[in-house]
Coordinates of C-alpha atoms and ligand atoms in Angstrom, one line a residue:
X1 CA -29.9 23.7 -101.4
X2 CA -32.2 25.9 -99.2
X3 CA -31.2 25.8 -95.5
X4 CA -33.5 26.3 -92.6
X5 CA -33.1 26.8 -88.9
X6 CA -35.2 24.3 -86.9
X7 CA -36.2 24.1 -83.3
X8 CA -36.7 20.8 -81.4
X9 CA -38.7 21.6 -78.2
X10 CA -38.0 19.2 -75.3
X11 CA -38.6 18.5 -71.7
X12 CA -36.7 20.8 -69.3
X13 CA -33.6 18.9 -68.2
X14 CA -33.2 16.9 -71.4
X15 CA -31.8 19.6 -73.7
X16 CA -28.3 18.1 -73.8
X17 CA -29.8 14.6 -74.6
X18 CA -31.9 16.1 -77.5
X19 CA -28.8 18.0 -78.7
X20 CA -26.8 14.7 -78.7
X21 CA -29.5 13.0 -80.7
X22 CA -29.5 15.8 -83.2
X23 CA -25.8 15.6 -83.7
X24 CA -26.0 11.8 -84.2
X25 CA -28.6 12.3 -87.1
X26 CA -26.3 14.8 -88.8
X27 CA -28.0 18.1 -87.7
X28 CA -25.7 21.2 -87.9
X29 CA -25.2 24.3 -85.7
X30 CA -26.8 22.5 -82.8
X31 CA -27.4 24.9 -79.9
X32 CA -29.3 24.1 -76.7
X33 CA -31.5 26.6 -74.8
X34 CA -33.9 26.1 -71.9
X35 CA -36.6 23.7 -73.2
X36 CA -35.5 23.8 -76.8
X37 CA -32.6 23.0 -79.2
X38 CA -32.0 24.9 -82.4
X39 CA -30.3 23.3 -85.3
X40 CA -30.0 23.7 -89.1
X41 CA -30.1 21.7 -92.2
X42 CA -32.0 21.2 -95.5
X43 CA -35.6 20.1 -95.7
X44 CA -34.7 16.4 -95.4
X45 CA -33.4 17.2 -91.9
X46 CA -37.0 18.2 -91.0
X47 CA -38.3 14.8 -91.9
X48 CA -35.3 13.0 -90.3
X49 CA -35.7 14.9 -87.0
X50 CA -39.4 14.2 -86.8
X51 CA -38.9 10.5 -87.5
X52 CA -35.8 9.9 -85.4
X53 CA -35.8 12.1 -82.3
X54 CA -36.8 10.1 -79.2
X55 CA -36.7 13.0 -76.7
X56 CA -38.1 16.0 -78.7
X57 CA -41.7 17.1 -78.1
X58 CA -42.0 18.8 -81.5
X59 CA -39.9 20.0 -84.5
X60 CA -40.6 23.5 -85.7
X61 CA -39.2 25.7 -88.5
X62 CA -37.8 28.9 -87.0
X63 CA -39.2 31.7 -89.1
X64 CA -37.4 34.5 -87.3
X65 CA -36.2 36.2 -84.2
X66 CA -36.6 39.9 -83.4
X67 CA -37.0 42.4 -80.5
X68 CA -40.5 42.6 -79.1
X69 CA -40.8 44.9 -76.1
X70 CA -43.9 46.5 -77.5
X71 CA -46.9 45.4 -79.6
X72 CA -45.7 47.6 -82.4
X73 CA -42.3 45.7 -82.4
X74 CA -44.1 42.4 -82.3
X75 CA -46.4 43.3 -85.2
X76 CA -43.6 44.7 -87.3
X77 CA -41.3 41.8 -86.6
X78 CA -43.9 39.2 -87.6
X79 CA -44.9 41.2 -90.7
X80 CA -41.3 41.4 -91.9
X81 CA -41.0 37.6 -92.1
X82 CA -41.4 35.6 -95.4
X83 CA -44.5 33.8 -94.2
X84 CA -45.7 33.2 -97.8
X85 CA -42.7 30.8 -98.3
X86 CA -44.5 28.4 -95.9
X87 CA -48.2 29.3 -95.8
X88 CA -50.3 29.1 -98.9
X89 CA -53.4 31.1 -99.7
X90 CA -55.9 28.5 -98.3
X91 CA -53.8 27.1 -95.4
X92 CA -54.9 27.5 -91.8
X93 CA -52.5 29.3 -89.5
X94 CA -53.7 29.3 -85.9
X95 CA -51.4 31.1 -83.4
X96 CA -50.3 29.9 -80.0
X97 CA -47.4 30.9 -77.7
X98 CA -46.1 32.0 -74.4
X99 CA -44.0 34.8 -72.9
X100 CA -41.3 34.6 -70.2
X101 CA -39.9 37.6 -68.3
X102 CA -41.1 40.1 -70.9
X103 CA -43.0 43.4 -71.0
X104 CA -45.6 41.7 -73.2
X105 CA -47.1 39.2 -70.9
X106 CA -50.8 38.9 -72.1
X107 CA -50.8 35.7 -74.2
X108 CA -54.3 36.4 -75.8
X109 CA -53.1 39.9 -76.8
X110 CA -49.9 38.7 -78.3
X111 CA -51.8 36.0 -80.1
X112 CA -54.1 38.6 -81.7
X113 CA -51.2 40.8 -82.7
X114 CA -49.2 37.9 -84.3
X115 CA -52.3 36.8 -86.2
X116 CA -53.1 40.3 -87.4
X117 CA -49.5 40.8 -88.6
X118 CA -49.5 37.4 -90.4
X119 CA -52.8 38.2 -92.1
X120 CA -51.5 41.6 -93.1
X121 CA -48.4 40.2 -94.6
X122 CA -50.2 37.4 -96.5
X123 CA -53.0 39.7 -97.6
X124 CA -50.5 42.0 -99.4
X125 CA -48.7 39.0 -101.0
X126 CA -51.9 37.0 -102.1
X127 CA -54.0 40.1 -102.8
X128 CA -56.9 39.0 -100.6
X129 CA -58.2 40.3 -97.3
X130 CA -60.1 37.2 -96.2
X131 CA -58.5 33.8 -95.6
X132 CA -60.7 30.7 -95.8
X133 CA -58.1 28.7 -93.8
X134 CA -59.6 25.4 -95.2
X135 CA -56.2 23.9 -96.1
X136 CA -53.6 22.0 -94.0
X137 CA -53.0 23.5 -90.6
X138 CA -49.7 25.3 -90.2
X139 CA -49.6 26.2 -86.5
X140 CA -47.6 29.4 -85.7
X141 CA -45.9 29.6 -82.3
X142 CA -44.4 32.6 -80.7
X143 CA -42.1 32.6 -77.7
X144 CA -41.2 35.9 -76.2
X145 CA -38.2 35.7 -73.7
X146 CA -36.8 38.8 -72.2
X147 CA -38.4 41.0 -74.8
X148 CA -37.1 39.0 -77.8
X149 CA -39.6 37.1 -79.9
X150 CA -39.1 33.9 -81.8
X151 CA -41.7 33.0 -84.4
X152 CA -41.8 29.4 -85.6
X153 CA -44.1 27.0 -87.4
X154 CA -44.9 23.5 -86.2
X155 CA -44.2 20.5 -88.4
X156 CA -45.0 17.6 -86.1
X157 CA -48.8 17.8 -85.9
X158 CA -49.6 15.5 -82.9
X159 CA -46.7 15.9 -80.4
X160 CA -43.8 13.5 -80.9
X161 CA -44.4 11.5 -77.7
X162 CA -47.4 10.1 -79.5
X163 CA -45.6 7.2 -81.2
X164 CA -48.9 5.3 -81.9
X165 CA -48.2 2.2 -79.8
X166 CA -49.7 3.2 -76.5
X167 CA -53.3 2.8 -75.5
X168 CA -54.7 5.3 -73.0
X169 CA -54.9 3.8 -69.6
X170 CA -55.8 4.5 -66.0
X171 CA -52.2 3.8 -65.0
X172 CA -50.0 7.0 -64.6
X173 CA -47.7 6.3 -67.5
X174 CA -44.4 8.1 -68.0
X175 CA -44.2 10.2 -71.1
X176 CA -42.5 8.3 -73.9
X177 CA -40.0 11.2 -74.6
X178 CA -39.0 11.4 -70.9
X179 CA -38.6 7.6 -70.7
X180 CA -36.4 7.8 -73.9
X181 CA -34.3 10.5 -72.3
X182 CA -33.8 8.5 -69.1
X183 CA -32.8 5.4 -71.2
X184 CA -30.3 7.6 -73.1
X185 CA -28.8 8.8 -69.8
X186 CA -28.8 5.1 -68.6
X187 CA -26.9 4.2 -71.8
X188 CA -29.2 1.4 -73.1
X189 CA -27.5 -0.4 -76.0
X190 CA -28.2 -3.1 -78.5
X191 CA -27.1 -5.8 -76.0
X192 CA -28.5 -4.4 -72.8
X193 CA -30.7 -6.3 -70.3
X194 CA -33.4 -3.9 -69.0
X195 CA -35.6 -4.5 -66.0
X196 CA -38.7 -2.5 -64.9
X197 CA -40.4 -3.9 -61.8
X198 CA -43.1 -1.2 -62.0
X199 CA -43.7 -1.5 -65.7
X200 CA -47.3 -0.1 -65.9
X201 CA -48.0 0.3 -69.6
X202 CA -44.5 -0.8 -70.5
X203 CA -43.1 2.5 -71.7
X204 CA -39.5 2.0 -70.5
X205 CA -39.4 -1.5 -71.9
X206 CA -40.8 -0.5 -75.3
X207 CA -38.7 2.7 -75.6
X208 CA -35.7 0.6 -74.6
X209 CA -36.4 -1.9 -77.3
X210 CA -37.0 0.7 -80.0
X211 CA -33.7 2.4 -79.0
X212 CA -31.7 -0.9 -78.8
X213 CA -33.0 -2.1 -82.2
X214 CA -32.6 1.4 -83.7
X215 CA -36.3 1.5 -84.7
X216 CA -37.2 5.2 -85.5
X217 CA -39.8 6.2 -82.9
X218 CA -42.0 8.0 -85.5
X219 CA -41.9 5.2 -88.1
X220 CA -45.6 4.3 -87.6
X221 CA -47.2 7.8 -87.5
X222 CA -47.9 10.8 -89.6
X223 CA -46.5 14.3 -89.2
X224 CA -48.3 17.6 -89.8
X225 CA -45.8 18.8 -92.4
X226 CA -46.5 15.8 -94.6
X227 CA -49.5 17.7 -95.9
X228 CA -47.6 21.0 -96.4
X229 CA -47.1 22.2 -100.0
X230 CA -44.0 24.2 -98.9
X231 CA -41.8 21.0 -98.5
X232 CA -41.1 18.2 -101.0
X233 CA -43.3 15.2 -100.4
X234 CA -40.3 13.0 -101.3
X235 CA -38.3 13.8 -98.1
X236 CA -40.7 11.7 -96.0
X237 CA -40.5 8.6 -98.2
X238 CA -36.7 8.9 -98.4
X239 CA -36.2 9.4 -94.7
X240 CA -38.6 6.5 -93.8
X241 CA -36.7 4.2 -96.2
X242 CA -33.4 5.3 -94.7
X243 CA -34.8 4.8 -91.1
X244 CA -36.0 1.3 -92.0
X245 CA -32.5 0.4 -93.4
X246 CA -30.9 1.5 -90.1
X247 CA -33.0 -0.9 -88.0
X248 CA -30.6 -3.5 -86.5
X249 CA -32.2 -6.6 -84.9
X250 CA -28.9 -8.4 -84.4
X251 CA -28.3 -7.3 -80.8
X252 CA -29.2 -9.5 -77.8
X253 CA -31.4 -6.8 -76.1
X254 CA -34.1 -8.2 -73.8
X255 CA -36.4 -6.3 -71.4
X256 CA -38.2 -7.8 -68.4
X257 CA -41.1 -6.1 -66.8
X258 CA -43.3 -6.8 -63.9
X259 CA -46.1 -5.1 -62.1
X260 CA -48.5 -5.9 -59.2
X261 CA -51.4 -5.2 -61.6
X262 CA -52.5 -7.9 -64.0
X263 CA -54.1 -5.2 -66.2
X264 CA -50.8 -3.4 -66.4
X265 CA -49.0 -6.5 -67.5
X266 CA -51.7 -7.2 -70.2
X267 CA -51.3 -3.6 -71.4
X268 CA -47.5 -3.9 -71.6
X269 CA -47.9 -7.0 -73.8
X270 CA -50.5 -5.3 -76.0
X271 CA -48.4 -2.1 -76.4
X272 CA -45.2 -4.1 -77.1
X273 CA -47.0 -6.0 -79.8
X274 CA -48.3 -2.7 -81.4
X275 CA -44.7 -1.3 -81.3
X276 CA -43.4 -4.4 -83.1
X277 CA -41.0 -5.3 -80.2
X278 CA -42.9 -8.0 -78.3
X279 CA -40.3 -10.7 -79.1
X280 CA -37.8 -8.7 -76.9
X281 CA -40.1 -8.1 -73.9
X282 CA -41.3 -10.4 -71.2
X283 CA -43.8 -9.1 -68.7
X284 CA -45.3 -10.9 -65.6
X285 CA -47.5 -10.0 -62.7
X286 CA -45.4 -9.7 -59.6
X287 CA -45.2 -7.6 -56.4
X288 CA -41.9 -5.8 -55.9
X289 CA -41.5 -8.0 -52.8
X290 CA -40.9 -10.9 -55.2
X291 CA -38.3 -9.1 -57.4
X292 CA -34.9 -10.7 -57.5
X293 CA -32.0 -8.5 -58.7
X294 CA -30.3 -10.0 -61.8
X295 CA -26.6 -10.6 -61.9
X296 CA -26.2 -8.2 -64.8
X297 CA -28.3 -5.5 -66.3
X298 CA -30.0 -2.2 -65.6
X299 CA -33.2 -1.4 -63.6
X300 CA -35.0 1.6 -65.0
X301 CA -38.3 2.6 -63.3
X302 CA -40.7 5.2 -62.0
X303 CA -42.2 3.7 -58.8
X304 CA -45.6 4.9 -57.7
X305 CA -45.6 8.5 -56.5
X306 CA -46.9 9.7 -53.1
X307 CA -49.2 12.2 -54.8
X308 CA -50.6 10.2 -57.7
X309 CA -51.0 6.5 -57.1
X310 CA -50.2 5.8 -53.4
X311 CA -50.2 7.8 -50.3
X312 CA -46.7 9.0 -49.4
X313 CA -46.2 6.6 -46.5
X314 CA -47.0 3.6 -48.6
X315 CA -44.8 4.9 -51.5
X316 CA -41.9 5.3 -49.0
X317 CA -42.4 1.8 -47.7
X318 CA -42.0 0.6 -51.3
X319 CA -38.7 2.6 -51.6
X320 CA -37.4 0.8 -48.5
X321 CA -38.4 -2.5 -50.0
X322 CA -36.7 -1.6 -53.3
X323 CA -33.5 -0.6 -51.3
X324 CA -33.3 -4.1 -49.9
X325 CA -33.9 -5.8 -53.3
X326 CA -31.9 -3.6 -55.7
X327 CA -28.1 -3.6 -56.0
X328 CA -25.7 -1.9 -58.4
X329 CA -22.1 -1.9 -59.5
X330 CA -20.3 -4.8 -61.2
X331 CA -22.4 -4.7 -64.4
X332 CA -25.6 -3.5 -62.7
X333 CA -27.1 0.0 -62.7
X334 CA -30.2 1.6 -61.4
X335 CA -32.1 4.6 -62.8
X336 CA -35.1 5.7 -60.7
X337 CA -37.2 8.7 -61.2
X338 CA -39.5 10.1 -58.5
X339 CA -40.6 13.5 -57.3
X340 CA -39.9 12.5 -53.7
X341 CA -36.8 14.5 -52.6
X342 CA -36.4 12.2 -49.6
X343 CA -36.1 9.1 -51.9
X344 CA -32.5 8.4 -51.0
X345 CA -33.3 8.4 -47.3
X346 CA -36.0 5.7 -47.6
X347 CA -34.2 3.8 -50.4
X348 CA -31.2 3.6 -48.1
X349 CA -28.5 4.4 -50.7
X350 CA -26.9 7.7 -51.9
X351 CA -27.1 8.1 -55.7
X352 CA -23.9 8.1 -57.8
X353 CA -25.5 11.0 -59.7
X354 CA -28.7 13.0 -59.7
X355 CA -30.5 15.0 -62.4
X356 CA -33.5 17.2 -62.3
X357 CA -36.2 16.4 -64.8
X358 CA -39.9 17.3 -65.3
X359 CA -42.6 14.7 -65.7
X360 CA -45.3 17.0 -67.1
X361 CA -45.6 19.8 -64.5
X362 CA -44.1 17.6 -61.7
X363 CA -40.5 18.4 -60.8
X364 CA -38.7 15.1 -60.4
X365 CA -35.2 13.8 -59.7
X366 CA -33.6 11.0 -61.6
X367 CA -31.4 9.0 -59.2
X368 CA -28.6 7.2 -61.0
X369 CA -26.7 4.3 -59.3
X370 CA -23.8 2.6 -61.0
Ligands
SAM1 C1 -46.0 5.3 -61.9 S1 -46.6 3.7 -62.5 C2 -45.4 3.2 -63.6 C3 -45.8 3.6 -65.0 C4 -44.9 3.0 -66.1 N1 -43.6 3.5 -66.1 C5 -45.6 3.3 -67.4 O1 -45.0 4.0 -68.3 O2 -46.8 3.0 -67.6 C6 -46.3 2.7 -61.1 C7 -46.7 1.2 -61.3 O3 -46.3 0.5 -60.1 C8 -47.3 -0.5 -59.9 N2 -47.2 -0.9 -58.5 C9 -47.7 -0.4 -57.4 N3 -47.4 -1.0 -56.3 C10 -46.6 -2.1 -56.7 C11 -45.9 -3.1 -56.0 N4 -46.0 -3.3 -54.7 N5 -45.2 -4.0 -56.8 C12 -45.1 -3.9 -58.1 N6 -45.7 -2.9 -58.8 C13 -46.5 -2.0 -58.1 C14 -48.6 0.1 -60.3 O4 -49.5 -0.9 -60.7 C15 -48.2 1.0 -61.5 O5 -48.4 0.3 -62.7

C-alpha cells in the first residue's frame, strides 16, 4: 500500500491537541512542529483526518522537503518532486506560501519560482508547454523555514473550521477549531454538562455536543481532494460510513447557553439545529448577572473582549461579575479565553493553569480553573 506523509496545519498553541487527535484516529509517525503536525498513513488516512480532526485548519500531502537558501535551490527542489503523481494534465495548481527566518523572504518571488518549477516538471512529463488549468484545483503550498522548504498540496478545499453549521453573524464568534481545542483541553466527555453564559452563535455548545456524541466535524461537508483523480474515490465513502458508525448518542451530555442578546440565542438554536445536536442544547436570553453556577459541570466561554465588543472598562467589570458568580473545584471547572492579560486580577482568582493560544491574529490566554 502506498504511504504518504501528511501535514495537519493548526492554530499556534494547539499542536499537542491536534497530535493527540491524530494518534486517536490511528495516524502514524505523528510529529508536532510550530503550527503544524506531520503524520503518515495510507490514502484512507487522508479522508479520515479531513473528516475527523476537530482542531486542524487543513490537511495537506507533504510532497517534499529540501534546502532553499537561493532561488536556484528552490527551483531545483520543486522540480525534483514527483508532482505528476498528484497533478493531472488539466488540473489547476495555484501556488501560495510563506517564509520564516529565511534568506528567501519575498513571497511573490518565491511563488513565481515554485510555479515555474512545477510547470517545468509537468511540461516535460506531459509533453505540453501550456496548461489549461481547467480541472480540479490542487493548491500547492510552500513553507520556507530557516532556509529549508516544504512543498505540500492541500486536500481540504475550504478550511476545516468551516463545518457547514454556522451562519455568518455580526457576533464575534470563536473559530470552531479553537473552540474544539479548548473543549479538548477542558476534557469534555459523553456525559459532561457544559455551560456557556456568553454563548453568541453557540460554537462551544455545538462543538461540545459534536465531540461528546463523537460526530465527525466534517461529516456534512465536502473536501477539495474528493475531486482529485490521484486518490481513490472510495476512501471518502468508506471513511464517512466508518465515522457514522462511531457516533454514540448514549451519553447524557447536555449544554446550556445564555447570552444577553436575543439574536445570539436565536442564532445558537438555529446553528445547533443545522449541526444536528439541538436535542442536547438549551439556550436562553440572560445577562451574566442572572447566571447561577451549577452544582456540577464545566463553564467554557470567551467573554466580550475590550478591543472588539466592549470597551476595556466594561469588559473588566464583567470579569469581576463573573468572578462573583463562577466557582470551581468539587466537580466544577472553568475554561475562559481572553486576550486581557489582567483577567485574573479583575476576575479575582488565580488560574490553576494557563495556556497561550491565538484567536486569529489575537494573542489570548486560556485560563483553566479546576
Ligand atoms: C466574544 S462573544 C462570544 C462568542 C461565542 N463564543 C461564539 O462562538 O459565537 C461574547 C458574547 O457575550 C455577549 N454578552 C455581552 N455582554 C453580556 C452580558 N452582560 N451578559 C451575557 N452575555 C453578554 C455578547 O452578546 C456576545 O454574544
